[in-house]
CSV table of C-alpha atoms in Angstrom, one decimal:
chain,number,residue,atom,x,y,z
X,1,MET,CA,-16.8,36.1,-29.7
X,2,ILE,CA,-18.3,36.8,-33.1
X,3,PHE,CA,-15.8,37.3,-35.9
X,4,PHE,CA,-16.9,40.2,-38.1
X,5,LEU,CA,-15.2,41.1,-41.3
X,6,SER,CA,-15.7,44.1,-43.6
X,7,LYS,CA,-15.5,43.3,-47.3
X,8,PHE,CA,-12.3,41.3,-47.6
X,9,SER,CA,-11.4,37.7,-47.3
X,10,ALA,CA,-9.4,36.9,-44.1
X,11,GLN,CA,-8.8,34.1,-41.7
X,12,ASN,CA,-8.8,34.2,-37.9
X,13,SER,CA,-5.2,33.1,-37.1
X,14,LEU,CA,-4.7,33.8,-33.4
X,15,CYS,CA,-6.6,34.9,-30.3
X,16,PRO,CA,-4.1,36.6,-27.9
X,17,ARG,CA,-6.8,36.8,-25.2
X,18,PHE,CA,-6.6,40.5,-24.5
X,19,GLY,CA,-8.5,43.7,-25.5
X,20,PHE,CA,-11.9,42.3,-24.3
X,21,CYS,CA,-14.8,44.7,-24.9
X,22,SER,CA,-18.4,44.8,-26.3
X,23,LEU,CA,-20.0,46.6,-29.1
X,24,CYS,CA,-23.0,48.3,-27.5
X,25,ILE,CA,-25.7,50.8,-28.2
X,26,ALA,CA,-26.1,53.6,-25.6
X,27,VAL,CA,-28.3,56.6,-25.3
X,28,PRO,CA,-28.3,59.7,-23.1
X,29,LYS,CA,-29.4,59.1,-19.5
X,30,GLU,CA,-32.4,61.5,-20.0
X,31,SER,CA,-33.4,60.0,-23.4
X,32,ASN,CA,-36.9,58.7,-23.9
X,33,ILE,CA,-35.5,55.7,-25.7
X,34,HIS,CA,-35.7,52.7,-23.3
X,35,SER,CA,-36.1,49.7,-25.6
X,36,LEU,CA,-34.5,48.5,-28.8
X,37,SER,CA,-37.6,49.0,-30.8
X,38,GLN,CA,-37.6,52.7,-30.1
X,39,LEU,CA,-34.4,53.1,-32.2
X,40,GLU,CA,-36.6,52.8,-35.3
X,41,GLY,CA,-35.9,55.8,-37.5
X,42,LYS,CA,-33.4,57.3,-35.1
X,43,THR,CA,-29.9,58.6,-35.8
X,44,ILE,CA,-27.0,56.5,-34.5
X,45,ALA,CA,-23.4,57.7,-34.5
X,46,THR,CA,-20.8,54.9,-34.7
X,47,SER,CA,-17.4,53.8,-36.0
X,48,TYR,CA,-19.0,50.4,-36.8
X,49,PRO,CA,-21.9,51.1,-39.2
X,50,ASN,CA,-21.9,47.7,-40.9
X,51,SER,CA,-22.1,45.7,-37.6
X,52,THR,CA,-24.7,48.1,-36.2
X,53,THR,CA,-26.9,48.0,-39.3
X,54,ASN,CA,-26.7,44.2,-39.5
X,55,PHE,CA,-27.8,44.0,-35.9
X,56,LEU,CA,-30.7,46.3,-36.4
X,57,LYS,CA,-31.8,44.4,-39.5
X,58,LYS,CA,-31.9,41.2,-37.6
X,59,ASN,CA,-34.3,42.9,-35.2
X,60,ALA,CA,-36.4,44.2,-38.1
X,61,LEU,CA,-35.3,47.8,-37.4
X,62,SER,CA,-33.7,50.6,-39.4
X,63,ALA,CA,-31.9,53.7,-38.4
X,64,LYS,CA,-29.7,56.4,-39.9
X,65,MET,CA,-26.0,55.7,-39.5
X,66,VAL,CA,-23.6,58.6,-39.0
X,67,LYS,CA,-20.1,57.3,-39.3
X,68,ILE,CA,-17.7,58.9,-36.8
X,69,SER,CA,-14.0,58.2,-36.3
X,70,GLY,CA,-13.3,58.7,-32.6
X,71,SER,CA,-15.1,60.6,-29.8
X,72,VAL,CA,-18.4,58.9,-30.7
X,73,GLU,CA,-19.6,59.4,-27.1
X,74,ILE,CA,-20.0,63.2,-27.4
X,75,THR,CA,-22.3,63.2,-30.5
X,76,PRO,CA,-25.6,63.0,-28.6
X,77,ALA,CA,-24.7,66.1,-26.5
X,78,LEU,CA,-23.8,67.9,-29.7
X,79,GLY,CA,-27.2,67.1,-31.2
X,80,VAL,CA,-25.6,64.9,-33.9
X,81,SER,CA,-27.2,61.6,-32.9
X,82,ASP,CA,-30.0,60.1,-30.8
X,83,ALA,CA,-27.7,57.2,-29.8
X,84,ILE,CA,-24.3,55.8,-30.2
X,85,SER,CA,-22.9,52.4,-31.1
X,86,ASP,CA,-19.4,51.9,-29.7
X,87,LEU,CA,-16.9,49.6,-28.1
X,88,ILE,CA,-17.3,49.5,-24.3
X,89,SER,CA,-14.9,48.0,-21.8
X,90,THR,CA,-15.5,49.3,-18.3
X,91,GLY,CA,-18.4,51.7,-19.0
X,92,SER,CA,-16.5,54.6,-17.5
X,93,THR,CA,-16.7,56.6,-20.8
X,94,LEU,CA,-20.5,56.2,-20.8
X,95,ALA,CA,-20.7,57.5,-17.3
X,96,LEU,CA,-18.5,60.5,-18.0
X,97,ASN,CA,-20.7,61.5,-20.9
X,98,ASP,CA,-24.0,60.9,-19.2
X,99,LEU,CA,-24.9,57.9,-21.3
X,100,ARG,CA,-26.5,54.7,-20.4
X,101,LEU,CA,-26.3,51.2,-22.0
X,102,LEU,CA,-29.3,50.3,-24.1
X,103,THR,CA,-28.3,46.9,-25.5
X,104,LYS,CA,-25.2,44.8,-26.4
X,105,ILE,CA,-24.6,43.9,-30.0
X,106,TYR,CA,-21.7,41.4,-29.5
X,107,ASP,CA,-18.7,40.7,-27.3
X,108,SER,CA,-15.3,41.3,-28.9
X,109,GLU,CA,-11.6,40.8,-28.3
X,110,ALA,CA,-8.3,41.5,-30.1
X,111,ILE,CA,-7.4,38.9,-32.7
X,112,LEU,CA,-4.7,38.4,-35.3
X,113,ILE,CA,-6.1,38.0,-38.8
X,114,ALA,CA,-4.4,37.3,-42.1
X,115,ASN,CA,-5.4,38.1,-45.7
X,116,GLU,CA,-5.8,34.7,-47.3
X,117,LYS,CA,-4.1,35.8,-50.6
X,118,SER,CA,-1.1,37.3,-48.8
X,119,VAL,CA,-0.3,34.2,-46.7
X,120,LYS,CA,-0.1,32.2,-49.8
X,121,SER,CA,2.7,34.4,-51.2
X,122,PRO,CA,6.1,32.6,-50.5
X,123,ASP,CA,7.8,35.8,-49.1
X,124,LYS,CA,4.8,36.9,-47.0
X,125,LYS,CA,4.1,33.4,-45.8
X,126,LEU,CA,7.6,33.2,-44.3
X,127,LEU,CA,7.2,36.5,-42.6
X,128,PHE,CA,3.7,35.5,-41.3
X,129,SER,CA,5.1,32.3,-39.9
X,130,SER,CA,7.9,34.1,-38.1
X,131,LEU,CA,5.4,36.6,-36.7
X,132,MET,CA,3.1,33.8,-35.5
X,133,THR,CA,6.0,32.0,-33.8
X,134,ARG,CA,6.8,35.1,-31.8
X,135,PHE,CA,3.3,35.8,-30.8
X,136,LYS,CA,2.7,32.2,-29.7
X,137,GLY,CA,6.0,32.1,-27.8
X,138,VAL,CA,4.9,35.0,-25.6
X,139,LEU,CA,1.3,33.9,-25.2
X,140,SER,CA,2.3,30.3,-24.3
X,141,ALA,CA,4.7,31.6,-21.6
X,142,LYS,CA,1.9,33.5,-19.9
X,143,ASN,CA,0.3,30.2,-18.8
X,144,TYR,CA,3.4,28.5,-17.5
X,145,LYS,CA,6.0,28.8,-14.7
X,146,TYR,CA,9.5,27.4,-14.4
X,147,ILE,CA,10.1,25.6,-11.1
X,148,GLN,CA,13.2,24.2,-9.5
X,149,MET,CA,13.3,22.1,-6.4
X,150,ARG,CA,15.4,19.8,-4.2
X,151,VAL,CA,14.0,16.2,-4.4
X,152,PRO,CA,14.9,13.2,-2.3
X,153,GLU,CA,16.7,10.8,-4.7
X,154,GLU,CA,14.6,7.8,-3.8
X,155,LYS,CA,11.4,9.7,-4.8
X,156,ILE,CA,12.6,11.3,-8.0
X,157,GLU,CA,10.9,8.9,-10.3
X,158,LYS,CA,7.6,9.1,-8.5
X,159,ILE,CA,7.6,12.9,-8.3
X,160,SER,CA,8.6,13.1,-12.0
X,161,LYS,CA,5.5,11.1,-13.0
X,162,MET,CA,3.3,13.2,-10.7
X,163,LEU,CA,4.3,16.6,-12.1
X,164,PRO,CA,2.0,18.0,-14.8
X,165,SER,CA,5.1,19.0,-16.8
X,166,LEU,CA,5.2,20.6,-20.2
X,167,THR,CA,8.2,18.4,-21.0
X,168,SER,CA,10.1,15.7,-19.1
X,169,PRO,CA,11.7,17.1,-16.0
X,170,THR,CA,15.5,17.7,-15.9
X,171,ILE,CA,17.3,16.1,-13.1
X,172,SER,CA,20.7,17.4,-11.9
X,173,SER,CA,23.3,14.7,-11.4
X,174,ILE,CA,24.8,16.6,-8.5
X,175,SER,CA,23.6,15.1,-5.3
X,176,LYS,CA,23.6,16.9,-2.0
X,177,ASN,CA,22.4,15.5,1.3
X,178,GLY,CA,20.6,12.7,-0.5
X,179,THR,CA,18.7,15.1,-2.8
X,180,SER,CA,19.0,16.2,-6.4
X,181,THR,CA,17.8,19.3,-8.2
X,182,LEU,CA,14.7,18.8,-10.4
X,183,GLN,CA,13.7,21.5,-13.0
X,184,THR,CA,10.6,21.6,-15.1
X,185,VAL,CA,7.8,23.8,-16.5
X,186,ILE,CA,4.2,23.5,-15.4
X,187,LYS,CA,0.9,25.3,-15.9
X,188,GLU,CA,0.4,28.2,-13.5
X,189,ASP,CA,-3.1,27.1,-12.6
X,190,ALA,CA,-1.7,23.8,-11.3
X,191,LEU,CA,1.1,25.4,-9.3
X,192,TRP,CA,-0.4,25.7,-5.8
X,193,ASN,CA,-2.0,22.3,-5.7
X,194,ILE,CA,1.1,20.5,-6.8
X,195,THR,CA,3.5,22.4,-4.5
X,196,GLU,CA,1.4,21.4,-1.5
X,197,LYS,CA,1.7,17.7,-2.6
X,198,LEU,CA,5.4,18.0,-3.2
X,199,LYS,CA,6.1,19.1,0.3
X,200,THR,CA,4.5,15.9,1.7
X,201,PHE,CA,7.1,14.0,-0.3
X,202,GLY,CA,10.0,15.8,1.3
X,203,VAL,CA,10.6,18.3,-1.5
X,204,SER,CA,12.3,21.5,-0.4
X,205,GLN,CA,13.7,24.8,-1.8
X,206,ILE,CA,11.0,25.2,-4.4
X,207,PHE,CA,11.8,28.1,-6.7
X,208,VAL,CA,9.1,29.5,-9.0
X,209,LEU,CA,10.2,31.7,-11.9
X,210,PRO,CA,8.4,33.5,-14.7
X,211,ILE,CA,8.9,32.5,-18.3
X,212,GLU,CA,9.4,35.2,-20.9
X,213,LYS,CA,8.8,33.0,-24.0
X,214,ILE,CA,8.2,29.4,-25.0
X,215,ILE,CA,9.4,28.7,-28.6
X,216,SER,CA,8.5,25.2,-29.8
């Protein structure tokens, strides 16, 4: 991802890992424009004139920018532009408006940014810290699962060391049929591999639960 800014000083504070898309240049399907160089002197409608202009300059090209706020995709059909520069996710909007992709400018995703001057203010710094804690709590929880299981008492120590836990497992002191309850939090991508191994050690009644937030 390329972090583009307008004309203010800001810092990239958090990547929540959603809102993935790409800023692309597209033209009508029947257009005679088939290469980037053919955009020279053309009119491009976009909500992102700075990024588009900078991209063209890097390729030694210039074009007229028409800044549009919303519904950029309809401008070629209205005769307003020869091409568009817009954020594309699935490409369905291009297809619906008889447009085709010409080139990609950069990949993008939603990020949380902070004004550098604002975060230095005592009041705003506290608010920003609180907001970051909430964001991180939700985002961290997305990657983890809470698991609970019945573990043979003689294998508790070995299994505890084997688990890729976020924190040390919690062992219930209540014993039943030679087993105790073990609870812990592990990464979701390690879940299936570890559960198969646990079953070979006599672990049973494995419960896997979602986690809403992790606040550290």
